[in-house]
Amino acid sequence: MSNFFGPTLPPPTNWLTQPRAPADRRNSITEPNIKLYVNAVYYPNWHVYKRRPPSSLNPGLVSHIFYAFAWVKLDGTVYLSDEWADTQIGVDGTHGCLRSLALLKQKNKYLKLILSVGGGGVGSQHFAEVAAKPAARETFGRTARDLVDRFHLDGLDIDWEHPSDPQQGVNYIFLLDAVRRYLPAPTYILTSALPAGTWALKNINLSVAHHFLDYINLMAYDFSGPWIDTYGHHAQLYSPAFPHSDAAYLSGDSAVTYLRTVGVPLSKIILGIPTFGRSFLGVDGTTGKYSGHGGEEGTFEYKDLPRPGAQEHVNREVGAAFCIGGDGGFVSYDNPTTVTMKATYVTRNGLGGLFFWTGTADASHPRSLVETAFKTLHNC
């Protein structure tokens, strides 16, 4: 296992001898029905254009809402990526999705609202340069604090996808240090979304990084997709006994095991669940090759699964659902059965909870993944 996961980087001496970050803790949620575990959702600001306002979320089932995304400029300035959606559009009786979320919190005092900075593609394009410069890191922390305070939010989520070499991993920790000074615990929550692949995680000294963070949002999905030439489950909880590709070695459990091995407290790990499926058309069951993808960019939202004419299955060995047939071919995703498995995994192993990308792609009762997670986590 050590050869597969690879070596970890030694922590810089000053971080060991002069820690600035808080000790391990869980946020105290006083609402009786929320109890202890995090059950969080991401809300992407562009979903308001799909007629999915913040009010479409079910706040009675979630503890944290991550608002995606703010972006960062080359000088380190954190800014709102879509001012119209974020602060101006008429929605839910107010102006802007951020104010709409504030209204949700007024009615649900236990809710924690967190601004997520970064995301895939353009959202993360300047992180490496910003994290490498002390002045830019200070600007990042100061402007992030300004936005959090301006909209009465509870904290920040850093979604740098992702430090790609050991030096960027060191700079990532410098960035966390700067942000934590501007957003001190316990007043503010600081989280970071990280990939589940050790090819990315090994670039960060997580035994040091976790001290600055309340939670690590482990993106335990996108294991298989159009970037590889064989089909597979994209969010499996366990690796199969006989993996047919390098991607098949990845799993939620393998990532959690790695984090635990390098010293991250299990209570700080939030296991990510996708509310979308990945499609593989023309699958050759002998070679594992496929000919294309269905859906928008090869994906279908969970609320649209299983596809018409397709039959749904669950592989309980690996903890993955899939459907075969219709316009999606082979589609890998999570369903209530696999979410129950993952929520049970969280409670049995003492993880911090679950999060979903995204809250607005979920289905309604009785197939709701967010509802299934909440009931399983809290035994209700």
mmCIF file of C-alpha atoms in Angstrom:
data_model
loop_
_atom_site.group_PDB
_atom_site.id
_atom_site.type_symbol
_atom_site.label_atom_id
_atom_site.label_comp_id
_atom_site.label_asym_id
_atom_site.label_seq_id
_atom_site.Cartn_x
_atom_site.Cartn_y
_atom_site.Cartn_z
ATOM 1 C CA MET A 1 0.000 0.000 0.000
ATOM 2 C CA SER A 2 2.842 2.394 0.728
ATOM 3 C CA ASN A 3 4.228 1.957 -2.794
ATOM 4 C CA PHE A 4 0.838 2.651 -4.324
ATOM 5 C CA PHE A 5 0.195 5.782 -2.281
ATOM 6 C CA GLY A 6 3.729 7.117 -2.657
ATOM 7 C CA PRO A 7 5.869 9.110 -0.220
ATOM 8 C CA THR A 8 4.761 12.156 1.743
ATOM 9 C CA LEU A 9 6.694 15.383 2.010
ATOM 10 C CA PRO A 10 8.404 16.326 5.271
ATOM 11 C CA PRO A 11 6.748 19.343 6.911
ATOM 12 C CA PRO A 12 8.667 22.609 7.134
ATOM 13 C CA THR A 13 10.196 23.004 10.587
ATOM 14 C CA ASN A 14 8.517 26.310 11.416
ATOM 15 C CA TRP A 15 5.076 24.787 10.892
ATOM 16 C CA LEU A 16 5.888 22.024 13.355
ATOM 17 C CA THR A 17 7.303 24.286 16.062
ATOM 18 C CA GLN A 18 4.988 27.284 15.681
ATOM 19 C CA PRO A 19 1.519 26.079 14.671
ATOM 20 C CA ARG A 20 -0.976 28.858 14.023
ATOM 21 C CA ALA A 21 -4.003 26.742 13.285
ATOM 22 C CA PRO A 22 -6.741 25.422 15.531
ATOM 23 C CA ALA A 23 -6.820 21.983 17.029
ATOM 24 C CA ASP A 24 -9.119 19.381 15.547
ATOM 25 C CA ARG A 25 -12.746 20.196 16.268
ATOM 26 C CA ARG A 26 -16.240 19.815 14.875
ATOM 27 C CA ASN A 27 -18.558 22.727 14.336
ATOM 28 C CA SER A 28 -21.268 22.805 16.952
ATOM 29 C CA ILE A 29 -24.693 22.524 15.343
ATOM 30 C CA THR A 30 -27.391 23.120 17.910
ATOM 31 C CA GLU A 31 -30.507 22.368 15.855
ATOM 32 C CA PRO A 32 -31.778 19.077 17.341
ATOM 33 C CA ASN A 33 -32.491 17.291 14.048
ATOM 34 C CA ILE A 34 -29.077 18.090 12.520
ATOM 35 C CA LYS A 35 -27.047 16.521 15.365
ATOM 36 C CA LEU A 36 -23.387 15.878 14.668
ATOM 37 C CA TYR A 37 -22.593 14.907 11.080
ATOM 38 C CA VAL A 38 -22.111 17.324 8.215
ATOM 39 C CA ASN A 39 -24.602 16.828 5.384
ATOM 40 C CA ALA A 40 -23.604 19.544 2.932
ATOM 41 C CA VAL A 41 -24.438 20.615 -0.607
ATOM 42 C CA TYR A 42 -22.759 22.842 -3.155
ATOM 43 C CA TYR A 43 -24.914 25.451 -4.851
ATOM 44 C CA PRO A 44 -23.420 26.681 -8.176
ATOM 45 C CA ASN A 45 -24.409 30.265 -8.956
ATOM 46 C CA TRP A 46 -25.200 29.439 -12.601
ATOM 47 C CA HIS A 47 -28.051 27.154 -11.541
ATOM 48 C CA VAL A 48 -30.203 30.211 -10.937
ATOM 49 C CA TYR A 49 -30.332 30.521 -14.746
ATOM 50 C CA LYS A 50 -31.766 26.994 -14.865
ATOM 51 C CA ARG A 51 -34.685 28.082 -12.659
ATOM 52 C CA ARG A 52 -33.122 26.432 -9.626
ATOM 53 C CA PRO A 53 -32.897 29.216 -7.043
ATOM 54 C CA PRO A 54 -31.392 28.703 -3.596
ATOM 55 C CA SER A 55 -34.933 28.214 -2.263
ATOM 56 C CA SER A 56 -35.093 24.945 -4.252
ATOM 57 C CA LEU A 57 -32.704 23.433 -1.684
ATOM 58 C CA ASN A 58 -34.135 21.682 1.370
ATOM 59 C CA PRO A 59 -32.441 23.379 4.341
ATOM 60 C CA GLY A 60 -34.030 20.949 6.783
ATOM 61 C CA LEU A 61 -31.763 18.216 5.420
ATOM 62 C CA VAL A 62 -28.440 20.062 5.186
ATOM 63 C CA SER A 63 -25.990 21.583 7.637
ATOM 64 C CA HIS A 64 -23.682 23.491 5.261
ATOM 65 C CA ILE A 65 -24.217 25.143 1.879
ATOM 66 C CA PHE A 66 -21.126 25.870 -0.208
ATOM 67 C CA TYR A 67 -21.723 28.710 -2.663
ATOM 68 C CA ALA A 68 -19.779 28.159 -5.893
ATOM 69 C CA PHE A 69 -17.809 29.978 -7.086
ATOM 70 C CA ALA A 70 -15.794 33.056 -6.361
ATOM 71 C CA TRP A 71 -12.608 33.382 -8.438
ATOM 72 C CA VAL A 72 -9.162 34.807 -7.819
ATOM 73 C CA LYS A 73 -7.155 37.345 -9.848
ATOM 74 C CA LEU A 74 -3.408 37.217 -10.466
ATOM 75 C CA ASP A 75 -2.770 39.732 -7.701
ATOM 76 C CA GLY A 76 -4.664 37.505 -5.234
ATOM 77 C CA THR A 77 -7.939 39.430 -5.192
ATOM 78 C CA VAL A 78 -10.899 37.149 -4.531
ATOM 79 C CA TYR A 79 -13.965 38.329 -6.423
ATOM 80 C CA LEU A 80 -17.473 37.167 -7.302
ATOM 81 C CA SER A 81 -17.479 35.305 -10.615
ATOM 82 C CA ASP A 82 -20.965 36.462 -11.676
ATOM 83 C CA GLU A 83 -22.131 39.693 -10.050
ATOM 84 C CA TRP A 84 -25.537 39.442 -11.717
ATOM 85 C CA ALA A 85 -26.302 35.987 -10.334
ATOM 86 C CA ASP A 86 -24.553 36.618 -7.035
ATOM 87 C CA THR A 87 -25.971 40.021 -6.052
ATOM 88 C CA GLN A 88 -28.377 41.493 -8.636
ATOM 89 C CA ILE A 89 -30.808 39.028 -10.217
ATOM 90 C CA GLY A 90 -34.307 39.023 -8.749
ATOM 91 C CA VAL A 91 -34.661 35.711 -6.911
ATOM 92 C CA ASP A 92 -36.651 34.448 -3.920
ATOM 93 C CA GLY A 93 -37.965 37.916 -3.105
ATOM 94 C CA THR A 94 -34.555 39.568 -2.953
ATOM 95 C CA HIS A 95 -31.608 40.456 -5.201
ATOM 96 C CA GLY A 96 -28.876 37.897 -5.822
ATOM 97 C CA CYS A 97 -28.351 34.319 -4.768
ATOM 98 C CA LEU A 98 -26.136 35.293 -1.844
ATOM 99 C CA ARG A 99 -28.932 37.325 -0.275
ATOM 100 C CA SER A 100 -31.357 34.502 -1.006
ATOM 101 C CA LEU A 101 -29.120 32.141 0.966
ATOM 102 C CA ALA A 102 -29.030 34.668 3.797
ATOM 103 C CA LEU A 103 -32.836 34.503 3.927
ATOM 104 C CA LEU A 104 -32.607 30.707 4.176
ATOM 105 C CA LYS A 105 -30.262 31.064 7.117
ATOM 106 C CA GLN A 106 -32.554 33.528 8.885
ATOM 107 C CA LYS A 107 -35.190 30.788 8.946
ATOM 108 C CA ASN A 108 -32.712 27.982 9.668
ATOM 109 C CA LYS A 109 -30.235 29.324 12.211
ATOM 110 C CA TYR A 110 -28.077 26.176 12.228
ATOM 111 C CA LEU A 111 -27.164 26.544 8.539
ATOM 112 C CA LYS A 112 -23.532 27.368 7.745
ATOM 113 C CA LEU A 113 -22.988 29.320 4.513
ATOM 114 C CA ILE A 114 -19.535 29.044 2.994
ATOM 115 C CA LEU A 115 -18.090 30.809 -0.051
ATOM 116 C CA SER A 116 -16.174 28.425 -2.312
ATOM 117 C CA VAL A 117 -13.263 29.907 -4.272
ATOM 118 C CA GLY A 118 -11.934 28.235 -7.392
ATOM 119 C CA GLY A 119 -13.448 25.232 -9.151
ATOM 120 C CA GLY A 120 -12.342 23.536 -12.338
ATOM 121 C CA GLY A 121 -10.870 25.288 -15.363
ATOM 122 C CA VAL A 122 -10.747 29.084 -15.219
ATOM 123 C CA GLY A 123 -11.665 29.099 -11.543
ATOM 124 C CA SER A 124 -8.317 27.589 -10.542
ATOM 125 C CA GLN A 125 -6.072 29.043 -13.236
ATOM 126 C CA HIS A 126 -4.329 31.632 -11.003
ATOM 127 C CA PHE A 127 -4.006 29.681 -7.766
ATOM 128 C CA ALA A 128 -0.449 28.465 -8.355
ATOM 129 C CA GLU A 129 0.898 31.961 -9.044
ATOM 130 C CA VAL A 130 -1.030 33.546 -6.173
ATOM 131 C CA ALA A 131 0.052 30.912 -3.664
ATOM 132 C CA ALA A 132 3.705 31.411 -4.654
ATOM 133 C CA LYS A 133 3.772 35.123 -3.707
ATOM 134 C CA PRO A 134 3.533 36.398 -0.116
ATOM 135 C CA ALA A 135 1.844 39.662 -1.113
ATOM 136 C CA ALA A 136 -0.732 37.874 -3.264
ATOM 137 C CA ARG A 137 -1.492 35.444 -0.444
ATOM 138 C CA GLU A 138 -2.144 38.369 1.887
ATOM 139 C CA THR A 139 -4.448 39.967 -0.694
ATOM 140 C CA PHE A 140 -6.264 36.657 -1.078
ATOM 141 C CA GLY A 141 -6.883 36.390 2.657
ATOM 142 C CA ARG A 142 -7.913 40.022 3.081
ATOM 143 C CA THR A 143 -10.323 40.140 0.109
ATOM 144 C CA ALA A 144 -11.784 36.741 0.962
ATOM 145 C CA ARG A 145 -12.524 38.018 4.470
ATOM 146 C CA ASP A 146 -14.136 41.124 2.988
ATOM 147 C CA LEU A 147 -16.561 39.021 0.906
ATOM 148 C CA VAL A 148 -17.358 36.648 3.747
ATOM 149 C CA ASP A 149 -18.166 39.545 6.075
ATOM 150 C CA ARG A 150 -20.031 41.544 3.433
ATOM 151 C CA PHE A 151 -22.545 38.755 2.859
ATOM 152 C CA HIS A 152 -22.640 37.496 6.462
ATOM 153 C CA LEU A 153 -21.154 34.112 5.551
ATOM 154 C CA ASP A 154 -19.602 31.620 7.932
ATOM 155 C CA GLY A 155 -16.366 30.849 6.144
ATOM 156 C CA LEU A 156 -14.408 29.952 3.052
ATOM 157 C CA ASP A 157 -13.801 26.842 0.958
ATOM 158 C CA ILE A 158 -10.625 26.689 -1.150
ATOM 159 C CA ASP A 159 -11.236 24.611 -4.262
ATOM 160 C CA TRP A 160 -7.849 24.761 -5.979
ATOM 161 C CA GLU A 161 -7.911 21.980 -8.559
ATOM 162 C CA HIS A 162 -5.171 21.294 -7.672
ATOM 163 C CA PRO A 163 -1.504 21.674 -6.538
ATOM 164 C CA SER A 164 0.307 19.775 -9.291
ATOM 165 C CA ASP A 165 3.809 19.369 -7.831
ATOM 166 C CA PRO A 166 5.478 19.370 -4.390
ATOM 167 C CA GLN A 167 6.403 23.067 -4.537
ATOM 168 C CA GLN A 168 2.810 24.013 -5.267
ATOM 169 C CA GLY A 169 1.864 21.796 -2.352
ATOM 170 C CA VAL A 170 4.141 23.794 -0.047
ATOM 171 C CA ASN A 171 2.688 27.056 -1.394
ATOM 172 C CA TYR A 172 -0.819 25.689 -0.834
ATOM 173 C CA ILE A 173 -0.006 25.402 2.876
ATOM 174 C CA PHE A 174 1.402 28.953 2.894
ATOM 175 C CA LEU A 175 -1.924 30.061 1.375
ATOM 176 C CA LEU A 176 -3.913 28.224 4.039
ATOM 177 C CA ASP A 177 -1.782 29.891 6.694
ATOM 178 C CA ALA A 178 -2.499 33.352 5.284
ATOM 179 C CA VAL A 179 -6.224 32.719 4.920
ATOM 180 C CA ARG A 180 -6.529 31.329 8.436
ATOM 181 C CA ARG A 181 -4.950 34.476 9.870
ATOM 182 C CA TYR A 182 -7.668 36.555 8.206
ATOM 183 C CA LEU A 183 -10.403 34.016 9.004
ATOM 184 C CA PRO A 184 -9.515 32.824 12.509
ATOM 185 C CA ALA A 185 -11.145 29.847 14.170
ATOM 186 C CA PRO A 186 -13.590 29.311 15.713
ATOM 187 C CA THR A 187 -15.301 32.427 14.351
ATOM 188 C CA TYR A 188 -14.837 31.302 10.738
ATOM 189 C CA ILE A 189 -14.926 27.909 9.043
ATOM 190 C CA LEU A 190 -12.137 27.059 6.602
ATOM 191 C CA THR A 191 -12.406 24.029 4.321
ATOM 192 C CA SER A 192 -10.674 22.801 1.195
ATOM 193 C CA ALA A 193 -11.957 20.576 -1.601
ATOM 194 C CA LEU A 194 -9.322 18.083 -2.744
ATOM 195 C CA PRO A 195 -9.254 15.269 -5.327
ATOM 196 C CA ALA A 196 -9.370 11.685 -4.110
ATOM 197 C CA GLY A 197 -6.446 10.527 -6.253
ATOM 198 C CA THR A 198 -3.118 10.092 -4.509
ATOM 199 C CA TRP A 199 -1.407 11.404 -7.650
ATOM 200 C CA ALA A 200 -2.700 14.814 -6.469
ATOM 201 C CA LEU A 201 -2.847 14.360 -2.704
ATOM 202 C CA LYS A 202 0.801 13.292 -2.452
ATOM 203 C CA ASN A 203 1.895 16.792 -3.527
ATOM 204 C CA ILE A 204 0.560 18.220 -0.250
ATOM 205 C CA ASN A 205 1.886 17.558 3.230
ATOM 206 C CA LEU A 206 -1.566 16.862 4.604
ATOM 207 C CA SER A 207 -0.244 16.126 8.086
ATOM 208 C CA VAL A 208 0.496 19.866 8.245
ATOM 209 C CA ALA A 209 -2.277 21.209 6.015
ATOM 210 C CA HIS A 210 -5.138 19.764 8.033
ATOM 211 C CA HIS A 211 -4.214 21.896 11.062
ATOM 212 C CA PHE A 212 -5.392 24.982 9.186
ATOM 213 C CA LEU A 213 -8.659 23.369 8.106
ATOM 214 C CA ASP A 214 -11.917 22.457 9.766
ATOM 215 C CA TYR A 215 -12.743 19.979 7.009
ATOM 216 C CA ILE A 216 -11.290 18.448 3.872
ATOM 217 C CA ASN A 217 -14.020 18.007 1.265
ATOM 218 C CA LEU A 218 -12.837 14.833 -0.439
ATOM 219 C CA MET A 219 -14.064 14.788 -4.041
ATOM 220 C CA ALA A 220 -14.589 11.025 -4.200
ATOM 221 C CA TYR A 221 -15.879 10.986 -7.765
ATOM 222 C CA ASP A 222 -14.711 11.467 -11.371
ATOM 223 C CA PHE A 223 -12.521 8.370 -11.124
ATOM 224 C CA SER A 224 -13.498 7.394 -14.692
ATOM 225 C CA GLY A 225 -14.548 9.622 -17.558
ATOM 226 C CA PRO A 226 -13.592 10.835 -21.041
ATOM 227 C CA TRP A 227 -9.976 11.361 -20.007
ATOM 228 C CA ILE A 228 -9.372 7.584 -19.986
ATOM 229 C CA ASP A 229 -10.035 5.030 -22.732
ATOM 230 C CA THR A 230 -11.951 2.461 -20.669
ATOM 231 C CA TYR A 231 -15.313 2.714 -18.966
ATOM 232 C CA GLY A 232 -15.790 2.334 -15.233
ATOM 233 C CA HIS A 233 -17.526 3.478 -12.066
ATOM 234 C CA HIS A 234 -16.753 7.099 -11.367
ATOM 235 C CA ALA A 235 -17.605 7.254 -7.639
ATOM 236 C CA GLN A 236 -17.112 3.787 -6.189
ATOM 237 C CA LEU A 237 -16.762 3.415 -2.440
ATOM 238 C CA TYR A 238 -14.394 0.441 -2.694
ATOM 239 C CA SER A 239 -11.959 -0.742 -5.326
ATOM 240 C CA PRO A 240 -12.858 -4.041 -7.022
ATOM 241 C CA ALA A 241 -10.916 -7.195 -6.263
ATOM 242 C CA PHE A 242 -9.567 -7.245 -9.816
ATOM 243 C CA PRO A 243 -9.291 -3.665 -11.167
ATOM 244 C CA HIS A 244 -9.435 -3.532 -14.974
ATOM 245 C CA SER A 245 -7.720 -0.132 -15.237
ATOM 246 C CA ASP A 246 -5.624 2.279 -13.192
ATOM 247 C CA ALA A 247 -8.751 4.357 -12.560
ATOM 248 C CA ALA A 248 -10.501 1.341 -11.041
ATOM 249 C CA TYR A 249 -7.965 1.316 -8.196
ATOM 250 C CA LEU A 250 -9.396 4.649 -7.018
ATOM 251 C CA SER A 251 -12.201 4.694 -4.492
ATOM 252 C CA GLY A 252 -13.590 6.692 -1.619
ATOM 253 C CA ASP A 253 -12.140 4.177 0.804
ATOM 254 C CA SER A 254 -8.653 4.256 -0.745
ATOM 255 C CA ALA A 255 -8.590 8.049 -0.468
ATOM 256 C CA VAL A 256 -9.813 8.017 3.133
ATOM 257 C CA THR A 257 -7.213 5.371 3.963
ATOM 258 C CA TYR A 258 -4.477 7.531 2.481
ATOM 259 C CA LEU A 259 -5.574 10.615 4.421
ATOM 260 C CA ARG A 260 -5.681 8.625 7.648
ATOM 261 C CA THR A 261 -2.252 7.131 6.930
ATOM 262 C CA VAL A 262 -0.668 10.586 6.583
ATOM 263 C CA GLY A 263 -2.224 11.857 9.798
ATOM 264 C CA VAL A 264 -5.479 13.573 8.859
ATOM 265 C CA PRO A 265 -8.096 13.069 11.606
ATOM 266 C CA LEU A 266 -11.025 11.087 10.234
ATOM 267 C CA SER A 267 -13.449 13.590 11.791
ATOM 268 C CA LYS A 268 -12.126 16.249 9.396
ATOM 269 C CA ILE A 269 -12.893 14.220 6.258
ATOM 270 C CA ILE A 270 -16.135 14.981 4.409
ATOM 271 C CA LEU A 271 -16.807 12.327 1.771
ATOM 272 C CA GLY A 272 -18.064 13.744 -1.516
ATOM 273 C CA ILE A 273 -20.948 12.227 -3.483
ATOM 274 C CA PRO A 274 -21.874 13.258 -7.048
ATOM 275 C CA THR A 275 -25.438 14.025 -8.045
ATOM 276 C CA PHE A 276 -24.535 13.267 -11.631
ATOM 277 C CA GLY A 277 -23.642 10.188 -13.615
ATOM 278 C CA ARG A 278 -20.972 9.614 -16.236
ATOM 279 C CA SER A 279 -21.988 7.988 -19.506
ATOM 280 C CA PHE A 280 -20.097 5.531 -21.714
ATOM 281 C CA LEU A 281 -21.601 4.607 -25.072
ATOM 282 C CA GLY A 282 -20.768 1.519 -27.120
ATOM 283 C CA VAL A 283 -19.091 -0.352 -24.287
ATOM 284 C CA ASP A 284 -17.142 -3.442 -25.255
ATOM 285 C CA GLY A 285 -17.478 -5.793 -22.294
ATOM 286 C CA THR A 286 -14.382 -7.699 -23.348
ATOM 287 C CA THR A 287 -11.868 -4.879 -23.684
ATOM 288 C CA GLY A 288 -13.518 -2.183 -21.563
ATOM 289 C CA LYS A 289 -13.295 0.257 -24.481
ATOM 290 C CA TYR A 290 -16.177 2.539 -25.406
ATOM 291 C CA SER A 291 -17.130 4.630 -28.419
ATOM 292 C CA GLY A 292 -18.553 7.840 -26.951
ATOM 293 C CA HIS A 293 -20.607 9.589 -24.287
ATOM 294 C CA GLY A 294 -24.245 10.500 -23.810
ATOM 295 C CA GLY A 295 -25.704 13.550 -22.134
ATOM 296 C CA GLU A 296 -24.249 17.031 -21.832
ATOM 297 C CA GLU A 297 -20.453 16.689 -21.740
ATOM 298 C CA GLY A 298 -20.873 12.990 -21.102
ATOM 299 C CA THR A 299 -22.942 13.421 -17.949
ATOM 300 C CA PHE A 300 -26.536 13.165 -16.786
ATOM 301 C CA GLU A 301 -27.928 14.799 -13.665
ATOM 302 C CA TYR A 302 -28.998 12.322 -11.032
ATOM 303 C CA LYS A 303 -32.616 13.536 -11.189
ATOM 304 C CA ASP A 304 -32.656 12.238 -14.799
ATOM 305 C CA LEU A 305 -31.360 8.766 -13.909
ATOM 306 C CA PRO A 306 -31.861 5.958 -14.654
ATOM 307 C CA ARG A 307 -32.314 6.838 -18.307
ATOM 308 C CA PRO A 308 -35.594 5.951 -20.075
ATOM 309 C CA GLY A 309 -35.432 2.374 -21.262
ATOM 310 C CA ALA A 310 -32.429 1.582 -19.060
ATOM 311 C CA GLN A 311 -32.267 -0.880 -16.185
ATOM 312 C CA GLU A 312 -30.714 0.187 -12.886
ATOM 313 C CA HIS A 313 -28.253 -2.032 -11.029
ATOM 314 C CA VAL A 314 -26.115 -1.804 -7.892
ATOM 315 C CA ASN A 315 -22.679 -3.353 -7.468
ATOM 316 C CA ARG A 316 -22.620 -3.846 -3.708
ATOM 317 C CA GLU A 317 -19.048 -5.120 -3.774
ATOM 318 C CA VAL A 318 -17.712 -1.708 -4.784
ATOM 319 C CA GLY A 319 -20.612 0.505 -3.712
ATOM 320 C CA ALA A 320 -21.624 1.884 -7.095
ATOM 321 C CA ALA A 321 -24.891 2.152 -9.006
ATOM 322 C CA PHE A 322 -25.262 2.095 -12.765
ATOM 323 C CA CYS A 323 -27.838 1.753 -15.502
ATOM 324 C CA ILE A 324 -27.506 0.091 -18.878
ATOM 325 C CA GLY A 325 -29.540 0.939 -21.971
ATOM 326 C CA GLY A 326 -31.301 3.901 -23.478
ATOM 327 C CA ASP A 327 -29.427 6.954 -24.716
ATOM 328 C CA GLY A 328 -26.743 6.774 -22.024
ATOM 329 C CA GLY A 329 -25.306 3.331 -22.649
ATOM 330 C CA PHE A 330 -23.498 2.473 -19.398
ATOM 331 C CA VAL A 331 -24.021 5.279 -16.859
ATOM 332 C CA SER A 332 -22.225 5.205 -13.495
ATOM 333 C CA TYR A 333 -23.695 7.133 -10.555
ATOM 334 C CA ASP A 334 -24.927 6.942 -6.953
ATOM 335 C CA ASN A 335 -28.448 6.013 -5.890
ATOM 336 C CA PRO A 336 -30.146 5.668 -2.471
ATOM 337 C CA THR A 337 -28.642 2.215 -1.930
ATOM 338 C CA THR A 338 -25.046 3.355 -2.487
ATOM 339 C CA VAL A 339 -25.570 6.576 -0.524
ATOM 340 C CA THR A 340 -26.805 4.486 2.385
ATOM 341 C CA MET A 341 -23.592 2.465 2.103
ATOM 342 C CA LYS A 342 -21.499 5.643 2.080
ATOM 343 C CA ALA A 343 -23.334 7.266 4.971
ATOM 344 C CA THR A 344 -22.947 4.061 6.982
ATOM 345 C CA TYR A 345 -19.235 4.079 6.105
ATOM 346 C CA VAL A 346 -19.035 7.619 7.513
ATOM 347 C CA THR A 347 -20.684 6.733 10.818
ATOM 348 C CA ARG A 348 -18.772 3.479 11.295
ATOM 349 C CA ASN A 349 -15.405 5.090 10.619
ATOM 350 C CA GLY A 350 -15.955 8.391 12.398
ATOM 351 C CA LEU A 351 -15.741 10.684 9.371
ATOM 352 C CA GLY A 352 -17.092 14.217 9.561
ATOM 353 C CA GLY A 353 -19.956 13.675 7.137
ATOM 354 C CA LEU A 354 -20.937 13.911 3.481
ATOM 355 C CA PHE A 355 -21.247 16.584 0.822
ATOM 356 C CA PHE A 356 -23.006 16.592 -2.546
ATOM 357 C CA TRP A 357 -22.078 18.219 -5.825
ATOM 358 C CA THR A 358 -24.682 19.638 -6.406
ATOM 359 C CA GLY A 359 -27.726 20.078 -4.190
ATOM 360 C CA THR A 360 -30.003 21.129 -7.060
ATOM 361 C CA ALA A 361 -29.388 18.027 -9.227
ATOM 362 C CA ASP A 362 -30.862 15.728 -6.585
ATOM 363 C CA ALA A 363 -34.136 13.876 -7.110
ATOM 364 C CA SER A 364 -37.209 14.213 -4.935
ATOM 365 C CA HIS A 365 -38.463 11.748 -2.324
ATOM 366 C CA PRO A 366 -38.121 8.740 -2.253
ATOM 367 C CA ARG A 367 -34.994 8.805 -4.472
ATOM 368 C CA SER A 368 -33.404 11.870 -2.892
ATOM 369 C CA LEU A 369 -29.736 11.274 -2.145
ATOM 370 C CA VAL A 370 -29.489 14.191 0.286
ATOM 371 C CA GLU A 371 -32.507 12.928 2.228
ATOM 372 C CA THR A 372 -31.147 9.371 2.242
ATOM 373 C CA ALA A 373 -27.816 10.605 3.597
ATOM 374 C CA PHE A 374 -29.446 12.712 6.302
ATOM 375 C CA LYS A 375 -31.640 9.873 7.542
ATOM 376 C CA THR A 376 -28.801 7.358 7.532
ATOM 377 C CA LEU A 377 -26.288 9.673 9.218
ATOM 378 C CA HIS A 378 -28.740 10.576 11.949
ATOM 379 C CA ASN A 379 -30.509 7.210 12.255
ATOM 380 C CA CYS A 380 -33.951 8.564 11.549
#
